[in-house]
XYZ file of C-alpha atoms in Angstrom:
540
model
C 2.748 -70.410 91.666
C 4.316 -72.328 94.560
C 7.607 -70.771 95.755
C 10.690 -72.675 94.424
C 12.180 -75.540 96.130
C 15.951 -75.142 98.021
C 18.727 -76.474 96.122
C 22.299 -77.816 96.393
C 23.672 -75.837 93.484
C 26.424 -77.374 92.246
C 29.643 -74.664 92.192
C 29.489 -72.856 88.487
C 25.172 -73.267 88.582
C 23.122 -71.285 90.126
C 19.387 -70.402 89.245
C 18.730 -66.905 88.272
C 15.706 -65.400 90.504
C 14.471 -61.424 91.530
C 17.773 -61.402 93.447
C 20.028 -61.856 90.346
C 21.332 -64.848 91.708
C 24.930 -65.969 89.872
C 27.762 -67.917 89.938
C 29.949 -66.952 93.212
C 31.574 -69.935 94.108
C 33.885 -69.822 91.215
C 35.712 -67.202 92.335
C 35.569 -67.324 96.013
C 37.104 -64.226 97.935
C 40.247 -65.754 100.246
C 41.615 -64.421 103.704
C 44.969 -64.058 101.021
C 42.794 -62.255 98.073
C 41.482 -59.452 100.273
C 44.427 -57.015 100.064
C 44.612 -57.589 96.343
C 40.295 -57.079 95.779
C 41.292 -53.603 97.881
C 44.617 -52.621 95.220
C 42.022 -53.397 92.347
C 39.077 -51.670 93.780
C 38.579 -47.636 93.317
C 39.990 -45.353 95.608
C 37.845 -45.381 98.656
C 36.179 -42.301 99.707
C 36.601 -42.031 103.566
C 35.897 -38.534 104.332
C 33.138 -37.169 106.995
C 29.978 -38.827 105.833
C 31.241 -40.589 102.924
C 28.431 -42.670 100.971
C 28.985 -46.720 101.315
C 27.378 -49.429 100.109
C 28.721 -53.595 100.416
C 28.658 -53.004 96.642
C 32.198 -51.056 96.666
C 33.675 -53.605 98.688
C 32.410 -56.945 96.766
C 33.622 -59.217 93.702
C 32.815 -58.198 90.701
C 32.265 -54.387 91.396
C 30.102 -51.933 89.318
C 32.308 -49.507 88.894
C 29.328 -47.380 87.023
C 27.419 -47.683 90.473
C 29.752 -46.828 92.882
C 30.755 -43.954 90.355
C 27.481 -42.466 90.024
C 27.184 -42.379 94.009
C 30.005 -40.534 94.853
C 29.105 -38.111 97.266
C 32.876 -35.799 96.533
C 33.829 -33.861 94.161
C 37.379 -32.535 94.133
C 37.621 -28.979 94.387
C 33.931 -28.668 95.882
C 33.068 -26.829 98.355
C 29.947 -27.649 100.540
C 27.330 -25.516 102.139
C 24.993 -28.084 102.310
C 25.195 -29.962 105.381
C 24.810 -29.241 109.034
C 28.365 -30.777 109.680
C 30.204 -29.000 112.920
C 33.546 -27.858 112.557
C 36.125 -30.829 114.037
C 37.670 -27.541 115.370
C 35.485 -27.759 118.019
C 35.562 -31.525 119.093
C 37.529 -31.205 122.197
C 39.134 -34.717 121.709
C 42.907 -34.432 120.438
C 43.913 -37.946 120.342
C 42.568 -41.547 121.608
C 44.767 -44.272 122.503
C 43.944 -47.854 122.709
C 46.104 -50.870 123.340
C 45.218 -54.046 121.423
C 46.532 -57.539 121.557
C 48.675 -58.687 119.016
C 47.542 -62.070 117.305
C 47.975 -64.912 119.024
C 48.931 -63.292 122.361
C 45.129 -62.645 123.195
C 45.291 -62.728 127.257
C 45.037 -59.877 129.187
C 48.729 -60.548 130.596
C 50.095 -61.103 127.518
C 48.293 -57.762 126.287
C 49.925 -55.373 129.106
C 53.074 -56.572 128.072
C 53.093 -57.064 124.840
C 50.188 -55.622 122.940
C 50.142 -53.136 120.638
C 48.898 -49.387 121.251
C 47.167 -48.140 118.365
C 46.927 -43.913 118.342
C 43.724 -42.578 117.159
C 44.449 -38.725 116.282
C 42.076 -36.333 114.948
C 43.723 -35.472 111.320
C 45.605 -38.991 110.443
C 42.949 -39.100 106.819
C 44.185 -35.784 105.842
C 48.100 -36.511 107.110
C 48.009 -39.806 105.008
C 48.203 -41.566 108.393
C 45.235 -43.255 107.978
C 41.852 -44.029 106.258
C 40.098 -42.863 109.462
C 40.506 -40.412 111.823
C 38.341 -38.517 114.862
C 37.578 -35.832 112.414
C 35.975 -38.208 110.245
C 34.641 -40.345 113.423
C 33.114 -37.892 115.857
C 31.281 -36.049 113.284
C 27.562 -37.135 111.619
C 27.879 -40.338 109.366
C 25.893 -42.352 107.325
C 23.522 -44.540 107.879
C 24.987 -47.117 106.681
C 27.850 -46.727 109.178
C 31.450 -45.819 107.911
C 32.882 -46.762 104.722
C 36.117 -47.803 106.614
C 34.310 -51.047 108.776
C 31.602 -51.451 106.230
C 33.965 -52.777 103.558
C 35.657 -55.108 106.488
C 32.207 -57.070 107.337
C 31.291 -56.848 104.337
C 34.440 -59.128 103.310
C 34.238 -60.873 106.238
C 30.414 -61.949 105.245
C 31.920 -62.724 101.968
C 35.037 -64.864 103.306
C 32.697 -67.336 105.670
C 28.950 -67.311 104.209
C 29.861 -66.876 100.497
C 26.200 -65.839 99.875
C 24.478 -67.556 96.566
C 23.232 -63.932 95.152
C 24.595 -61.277 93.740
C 22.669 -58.274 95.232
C 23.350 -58.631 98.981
C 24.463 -56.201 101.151
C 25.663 -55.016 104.817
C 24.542 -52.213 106.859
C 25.639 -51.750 109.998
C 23.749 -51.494 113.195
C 24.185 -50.264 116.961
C 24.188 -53.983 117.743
C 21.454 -56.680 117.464
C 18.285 -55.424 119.769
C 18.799 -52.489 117.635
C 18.548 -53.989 114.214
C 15.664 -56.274 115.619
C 13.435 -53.520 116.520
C 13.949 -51.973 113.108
C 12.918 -54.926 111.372
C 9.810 -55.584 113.018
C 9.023 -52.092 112.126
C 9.352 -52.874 108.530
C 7.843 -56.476 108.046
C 5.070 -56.064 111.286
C 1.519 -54.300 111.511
C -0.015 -54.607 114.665
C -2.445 -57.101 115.521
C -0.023 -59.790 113.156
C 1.789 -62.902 114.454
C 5.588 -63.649 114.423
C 7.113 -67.106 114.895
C 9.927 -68.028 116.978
C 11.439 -71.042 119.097
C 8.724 -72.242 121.918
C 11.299 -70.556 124.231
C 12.931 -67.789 122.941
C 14.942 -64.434 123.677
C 12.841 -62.940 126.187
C 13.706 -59.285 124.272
C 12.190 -60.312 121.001
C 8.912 -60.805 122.161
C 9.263 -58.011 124.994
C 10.350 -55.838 121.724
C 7.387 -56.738 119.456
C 4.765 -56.492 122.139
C 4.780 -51.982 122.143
C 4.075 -52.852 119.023
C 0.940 -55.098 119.136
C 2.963 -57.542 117.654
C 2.561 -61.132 118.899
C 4.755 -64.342 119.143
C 3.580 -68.097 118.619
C 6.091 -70.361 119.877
C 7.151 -73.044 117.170
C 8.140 -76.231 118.936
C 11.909 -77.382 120.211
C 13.662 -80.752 119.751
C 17.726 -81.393 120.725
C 18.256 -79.407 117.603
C 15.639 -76.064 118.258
C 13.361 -75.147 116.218
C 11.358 -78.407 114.768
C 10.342 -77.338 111.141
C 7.609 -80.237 111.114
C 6.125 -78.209 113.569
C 6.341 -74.791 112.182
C 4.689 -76.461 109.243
C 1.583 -77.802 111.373
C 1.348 -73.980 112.148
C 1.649 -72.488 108.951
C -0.833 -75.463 107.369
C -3.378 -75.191 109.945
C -3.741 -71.711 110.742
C -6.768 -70.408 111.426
C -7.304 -66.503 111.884
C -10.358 -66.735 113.815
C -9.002 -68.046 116.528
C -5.958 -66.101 116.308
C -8.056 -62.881 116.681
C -8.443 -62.236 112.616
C -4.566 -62.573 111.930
C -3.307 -63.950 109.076
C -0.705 -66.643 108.885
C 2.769 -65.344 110.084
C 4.974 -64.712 107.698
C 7.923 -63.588 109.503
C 10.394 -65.981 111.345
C 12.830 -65.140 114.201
C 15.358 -68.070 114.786
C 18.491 -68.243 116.586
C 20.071 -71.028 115.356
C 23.350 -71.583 116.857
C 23.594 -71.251 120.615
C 19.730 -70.313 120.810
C 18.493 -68.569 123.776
C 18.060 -69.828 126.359
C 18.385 -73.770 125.806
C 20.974 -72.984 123.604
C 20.119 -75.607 120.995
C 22.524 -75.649 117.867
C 20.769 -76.371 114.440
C 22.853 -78.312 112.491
C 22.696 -78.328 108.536
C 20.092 -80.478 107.467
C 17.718 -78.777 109.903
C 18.449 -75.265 108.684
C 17.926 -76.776 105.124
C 14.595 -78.162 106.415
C 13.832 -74.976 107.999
C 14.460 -73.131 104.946
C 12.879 -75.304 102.676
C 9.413 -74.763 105.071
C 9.869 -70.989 104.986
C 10.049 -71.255 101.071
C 6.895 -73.389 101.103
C 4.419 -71.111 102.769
C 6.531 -67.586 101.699
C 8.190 -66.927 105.604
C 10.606 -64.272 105.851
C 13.389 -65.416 108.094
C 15.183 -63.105 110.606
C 18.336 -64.796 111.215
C 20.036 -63.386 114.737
C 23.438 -65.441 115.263
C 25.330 -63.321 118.003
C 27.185 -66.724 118.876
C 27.550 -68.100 115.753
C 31.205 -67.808 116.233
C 30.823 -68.963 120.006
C 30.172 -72.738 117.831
C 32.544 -75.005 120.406
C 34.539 -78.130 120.244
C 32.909 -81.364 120.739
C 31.813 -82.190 124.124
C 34.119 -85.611 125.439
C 33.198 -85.260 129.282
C 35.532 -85.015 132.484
C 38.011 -88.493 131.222
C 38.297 -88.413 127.641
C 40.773 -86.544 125.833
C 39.962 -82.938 123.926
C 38.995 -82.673 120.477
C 41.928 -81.101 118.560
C 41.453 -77.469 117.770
C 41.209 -76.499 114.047
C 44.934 -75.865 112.502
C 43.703 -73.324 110.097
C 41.295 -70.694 109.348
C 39.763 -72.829 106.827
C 39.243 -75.806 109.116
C 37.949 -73.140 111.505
C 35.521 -71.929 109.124
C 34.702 -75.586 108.090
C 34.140 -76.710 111.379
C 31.250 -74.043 111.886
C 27.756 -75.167 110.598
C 26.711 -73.755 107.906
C 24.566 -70.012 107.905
C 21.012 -69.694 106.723
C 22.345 -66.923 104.937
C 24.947 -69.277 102.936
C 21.767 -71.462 101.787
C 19.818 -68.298 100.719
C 18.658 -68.261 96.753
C 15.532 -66.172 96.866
C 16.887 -63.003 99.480
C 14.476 -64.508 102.132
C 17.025 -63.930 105.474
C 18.342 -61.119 106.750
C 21.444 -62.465 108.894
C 21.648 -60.383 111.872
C 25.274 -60.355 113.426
C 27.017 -58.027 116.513
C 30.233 -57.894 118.166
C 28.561 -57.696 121.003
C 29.896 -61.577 122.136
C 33.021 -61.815 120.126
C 34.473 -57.996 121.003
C 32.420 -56.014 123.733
C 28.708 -55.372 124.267
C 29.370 -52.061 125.050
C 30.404 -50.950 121.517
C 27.000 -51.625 120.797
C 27.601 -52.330 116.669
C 26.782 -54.859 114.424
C 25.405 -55.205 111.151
C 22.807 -57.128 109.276
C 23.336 -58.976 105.450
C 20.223 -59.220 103.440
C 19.444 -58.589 99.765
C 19.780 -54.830 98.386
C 16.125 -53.698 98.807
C 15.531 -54.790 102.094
C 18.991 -53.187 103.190
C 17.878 -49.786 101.476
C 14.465 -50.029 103.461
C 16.689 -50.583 106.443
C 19.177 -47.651 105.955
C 16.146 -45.266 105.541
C 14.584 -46.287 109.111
C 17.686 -45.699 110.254
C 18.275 -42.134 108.839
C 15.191 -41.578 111.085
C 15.981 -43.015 114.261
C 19.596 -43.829 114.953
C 21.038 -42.178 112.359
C 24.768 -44.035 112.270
C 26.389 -46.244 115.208
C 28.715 -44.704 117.442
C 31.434 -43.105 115.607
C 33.916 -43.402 118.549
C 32.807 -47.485 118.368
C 33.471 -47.734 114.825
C 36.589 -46.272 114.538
C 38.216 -48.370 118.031
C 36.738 -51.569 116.392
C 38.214 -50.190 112.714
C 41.453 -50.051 114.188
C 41.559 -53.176 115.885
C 40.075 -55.523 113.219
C 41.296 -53.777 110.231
C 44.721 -52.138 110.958
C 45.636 -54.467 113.236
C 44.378 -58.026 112.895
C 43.192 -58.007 109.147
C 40.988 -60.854 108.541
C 43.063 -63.085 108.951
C 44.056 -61.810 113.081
C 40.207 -61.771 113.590
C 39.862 -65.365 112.732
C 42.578 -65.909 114.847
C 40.493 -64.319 117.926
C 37.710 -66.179 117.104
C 39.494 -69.473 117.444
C 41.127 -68.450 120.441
C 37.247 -67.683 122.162
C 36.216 -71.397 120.281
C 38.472 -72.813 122.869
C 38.438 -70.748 126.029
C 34.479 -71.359 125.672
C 34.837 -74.784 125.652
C 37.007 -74.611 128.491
C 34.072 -72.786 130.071
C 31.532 -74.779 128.838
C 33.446 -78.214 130.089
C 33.983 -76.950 133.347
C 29.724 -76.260 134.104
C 29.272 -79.685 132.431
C 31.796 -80.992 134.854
C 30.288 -79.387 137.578
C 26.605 -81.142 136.711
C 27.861 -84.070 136.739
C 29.238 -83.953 140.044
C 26.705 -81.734 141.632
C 23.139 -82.153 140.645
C 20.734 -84.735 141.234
C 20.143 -86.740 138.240
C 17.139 -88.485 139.308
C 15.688 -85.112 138.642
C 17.666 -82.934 136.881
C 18.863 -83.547 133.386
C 20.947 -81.458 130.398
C 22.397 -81.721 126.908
C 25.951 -80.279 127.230
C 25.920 -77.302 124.546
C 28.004 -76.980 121.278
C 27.577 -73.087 121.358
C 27.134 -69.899 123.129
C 27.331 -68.943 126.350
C 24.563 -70.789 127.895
C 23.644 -73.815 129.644
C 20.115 -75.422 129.872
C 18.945 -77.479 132.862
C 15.409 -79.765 133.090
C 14.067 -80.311 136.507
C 11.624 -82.981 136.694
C 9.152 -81.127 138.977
C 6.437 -83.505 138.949
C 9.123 -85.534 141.205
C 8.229 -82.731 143.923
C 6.802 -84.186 147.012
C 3.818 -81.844 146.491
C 3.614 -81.624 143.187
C -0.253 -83.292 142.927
C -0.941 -80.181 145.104
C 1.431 -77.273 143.722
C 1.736 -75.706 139.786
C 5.037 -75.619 138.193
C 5.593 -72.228 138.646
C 5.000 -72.476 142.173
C 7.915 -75.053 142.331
C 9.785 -73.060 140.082
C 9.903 -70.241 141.946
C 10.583 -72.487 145.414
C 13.715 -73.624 143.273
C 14.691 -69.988 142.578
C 15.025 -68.906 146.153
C 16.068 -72.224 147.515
C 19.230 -71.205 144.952
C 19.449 -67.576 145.744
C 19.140 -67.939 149.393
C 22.577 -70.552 148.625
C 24.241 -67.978 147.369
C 23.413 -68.745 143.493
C 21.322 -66.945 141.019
C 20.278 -68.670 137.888
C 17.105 -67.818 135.602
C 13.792 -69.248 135.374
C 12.733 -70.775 132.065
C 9.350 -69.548 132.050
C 10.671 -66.253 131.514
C 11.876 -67.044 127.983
C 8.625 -68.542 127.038
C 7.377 -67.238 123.451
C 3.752 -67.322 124.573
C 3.607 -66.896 127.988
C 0.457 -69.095 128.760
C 1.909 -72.025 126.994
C 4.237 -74.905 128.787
C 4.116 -77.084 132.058
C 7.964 -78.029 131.784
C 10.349 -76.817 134.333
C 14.017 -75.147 132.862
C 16.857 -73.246 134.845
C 18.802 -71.341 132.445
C 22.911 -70.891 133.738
C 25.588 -69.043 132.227
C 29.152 -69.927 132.008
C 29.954 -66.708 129.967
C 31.820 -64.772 133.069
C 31.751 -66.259 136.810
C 35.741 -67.684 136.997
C 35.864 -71.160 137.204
C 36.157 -71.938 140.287
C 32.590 -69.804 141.258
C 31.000 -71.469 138.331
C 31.703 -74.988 140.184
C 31.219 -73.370 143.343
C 27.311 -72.086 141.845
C 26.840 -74.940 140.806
C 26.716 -76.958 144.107
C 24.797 -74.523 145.346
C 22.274 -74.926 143.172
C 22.105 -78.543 143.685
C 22.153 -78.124 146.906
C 18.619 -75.587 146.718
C 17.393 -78.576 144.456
C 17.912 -81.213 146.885
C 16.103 -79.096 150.026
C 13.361 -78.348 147.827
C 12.440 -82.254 146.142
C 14.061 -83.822 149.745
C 16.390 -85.953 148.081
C 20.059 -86.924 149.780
C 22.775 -84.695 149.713
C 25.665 -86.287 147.635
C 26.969 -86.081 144.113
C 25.933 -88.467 141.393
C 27.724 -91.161 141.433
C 28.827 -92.288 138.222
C 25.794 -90.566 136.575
C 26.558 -87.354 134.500
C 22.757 -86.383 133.653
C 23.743 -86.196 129.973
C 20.908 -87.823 128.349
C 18.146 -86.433 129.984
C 15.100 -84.673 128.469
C 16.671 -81.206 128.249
C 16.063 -79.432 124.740
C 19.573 -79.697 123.262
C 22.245 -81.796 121.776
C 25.403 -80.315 123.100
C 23.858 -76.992 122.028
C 22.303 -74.522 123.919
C 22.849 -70.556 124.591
C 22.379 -67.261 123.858
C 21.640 -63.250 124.501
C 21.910 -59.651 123.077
């Protein structure tokens, strides 16, 4: 039987498949229904290693399931576990100081932001849901009750999914969760798809693994599902060393890495309408989906007004794989790892409930539970302090300091860089920006490869004073591909060294192809080759 098509269910329809799929939209959790869902909702049980699932923390809940798992019993007392004493954590008390919504700089934060104490014994005081008792000793492998129920509602609040048995897990941050899917869905010898360039970790992860990548081809908008189509139709496993067809799809589609090419809706339907076609799996890692920017204008028109609520934020962003989802076919993969801090190394994944409980077992075997120290700083930040409601305020506050970012490389392109043979899309998300060098324009290039001038280009930059990254390093296959792509970031270098990189880049690329030193004119490379439409970027 062929899989069934994608819909556009209309808001009180939805069709009924293996993932229970109901009516949602009817009854849509708000940013304003969240602390009432919590008063209705059973007492939650946030004690060291207290069982979780996104079940507990969803609308409606089944109160007979989340009975039946309750891990306490009052009045028991436990022999069971290998839990240390807290006794002996020698960590009293942690104190962190937070900015208060909307006074997110770091200035306004050292005078005005809000220092949030983090003592050992606040559960038990009545202080607190969460405490270094709770945090510093073993967890669960599903990560803590206390931020499990907050992305869980945040996943609710923006991708309202179309099923009824999703859930969240969370993760120590995206690589993490990638490697422990591959383990689940890969054998080795198989094929995975992704973009034709790609993040260089997801193949470099999948290769210990014997694991291989075919690269699906890239327009303006990524991933071209007319192409992963072709691949899927025509396979052939004998010249793909006996494998059979991929059925496993890794896609970044907003910001992608490294052209950072931003798929908008129709293309994610089309993409999801190919995977239900020929049965792909889709692994959806969106690190920047909340990185989505406002609308490039260039250096003399005016801005795009920023949204004026959270629901125009959340309207403006395109919508998730995961939000078109009716047969539990993507696992979203998210992290704060671009919106918070790398360094706390969490995230979580939302997939249907089977493929989550296959996920929490790998992970009783391997990581075991993020950092508890991680949880419970990001707990007290997003949940005692911002709510949901703070957080989306953050996240419109980094919309528009990345565009500021964003405008300012774009600005520096256009002023900088040789159009006659360098060309770019100006990207809608992320962090990164894409550049196409039309090597072939080399005064040698009858005589010298593409890499050859790539690298030329590389050192020509470095030996400026600017380092940038090659884009044959991101390739998904790394035999395939004769274009020439500098990937640049505008994610930390202050502004004025971003500009400053910038012409010394240009300057590399006019010693190398022996064209005259100058600035463009009134050329602004915009609608050159480059794969992206105002889109490109990426990492994790």
């Amino acid at each position: 039987m062929a899989p069934p098509s994608a819909i556009d269910p209309p808001a009180d329809v939805q069709g009924v498949m293996d993932t229970q799929c109901v009516t949602t939209l009817s009854d849509p959790l708000s940013i304003n229904g969240v602390s009432a869902r919590r008063r209705k909702a059973p007492k939650m049980s946030g004690g060291i290693a207290a069982h979780a699932s996104s079940d507990m923390f969803k609308m409606p809940p089944s109160t007979l399931k989340s009975a039946a798992q309750y891990l306490k019993t009052p009045g028991m007392i436990s022999l069971g576990g290998g839990l240390p004493s807290s006794e002996y954590f020698p960590i009293e008390q942690i104190d962190i100081k937070v900015p208060e919504p909307p006074h997110f700089s770091e200035e306004e934060t050292k005078r005005h932001g809000v220092t949030k104490i983090i003592g050992k014994h606040d559960y038990a005081e009545g202080r607190s849901l969460y405490d270094l008792h709770i945090a510093l000793n073993y967890g669960q492998a599903t990560g803590s009750a206390q931020l499990l129920r907050f992305v869980t509602e945040h996943t609710e609040l923006v991708h309202k999914p179309l099923y009824r048995d999703w859930h969240c897990t969370l993760t120590a941050g995206s690589t993490s969760a990638l490697d422990m899917a591959y383990r689940m869905f890969t054998k080795r010898g198989e094929y995975i798809m992704s973009e034709e360039y790609t993040f260089a970790t997801a193949v470099e992860t999948a290769a210990p693994m014997g694991v291989k990548c075919i690269g699906i081809k890239m327009d303006e908008q990524g991933l071209l599902p007319s192409s992963m189509d072709d691949v899927l139709s025509n396979w052939d496993p004998t010249s793909h060393g006996g494998a059979k067809k991929p059925w496993l799809l890794y896609t970044v589609p907003s910001g992608q890495n490294p052209t950072g090419a931003t798929q908008g809706e129709q293309r994610r339907r089309d993409i999801y309408r190919c995977a239900q076609k020929h049965d792909v799996y889709i692994l959806e890692d969106e690190p920047y989906y909340f990185l989505q920017m406002q609308p490039y204008t260039g250096p003399d028109a005016p801005d795009v007004p920023p949204p004026t609520s959270h629901e125009a934020f959340l309207q403006a962003l395109v919508p998730s794989l995961l939000s078109m989802d009716v047969d539990g076919r993507v696992m979203r993969i998210d992290s704060f790892s671009k919106v918070i801090a790398p360094g706390a190394r969490v995230g979580w994944i939302t997939a249907s409930e089977q493929i989550v409980e296959r996920f929490v077992r790998h992970h009783e075997v391997s990581i075991q539970n993020p950092s508890g120290i991680s949880q419970i700083v990001l707990f007290k930040l997003l949940d005692e302090t911002w709510g949901h409601a703070g957080y989306l305020d953050w996240l419109i506050n980094l919309r528009l300091q990345y565009t500021k970012r964003r405008d300012t490389i774009c600005y520096a392109c256009e002023r900088f860089l040789p159009r006659e043979i360098a060309s770019w899309c100006p990207p809608a998300a992320g962090m990164f920006h894409w550049i196409k060098i039309d090597w072939q324009r080399h005064p040698l290039a009858a005589h010298k490869s593409m890499l050859d001038i790539e690298d030329e280009v590389f050192h020509a930059s470095i030996d400026r004073g600017c380092l940038t990254s090659k884009g044959s390093w991101f390739r998904a296959e790394a035999d395939k591909g004769d274009e020439m792509f500098f990937r640049t970031t505008f994610a930390a270098a202050s502004l004025e060294d971003m500009t400053e990189a910038i012409r010394r880049f240009g300057e590399g690329l006019r010693a190398v192809f022996g064209v005259g030193v100058g600035g463009n004119g009134n050329g602004n490379g915009v609608n050159g080759h480059g794969h992206g439409n105002g889109n490109r970027m990426t990492e994790e």
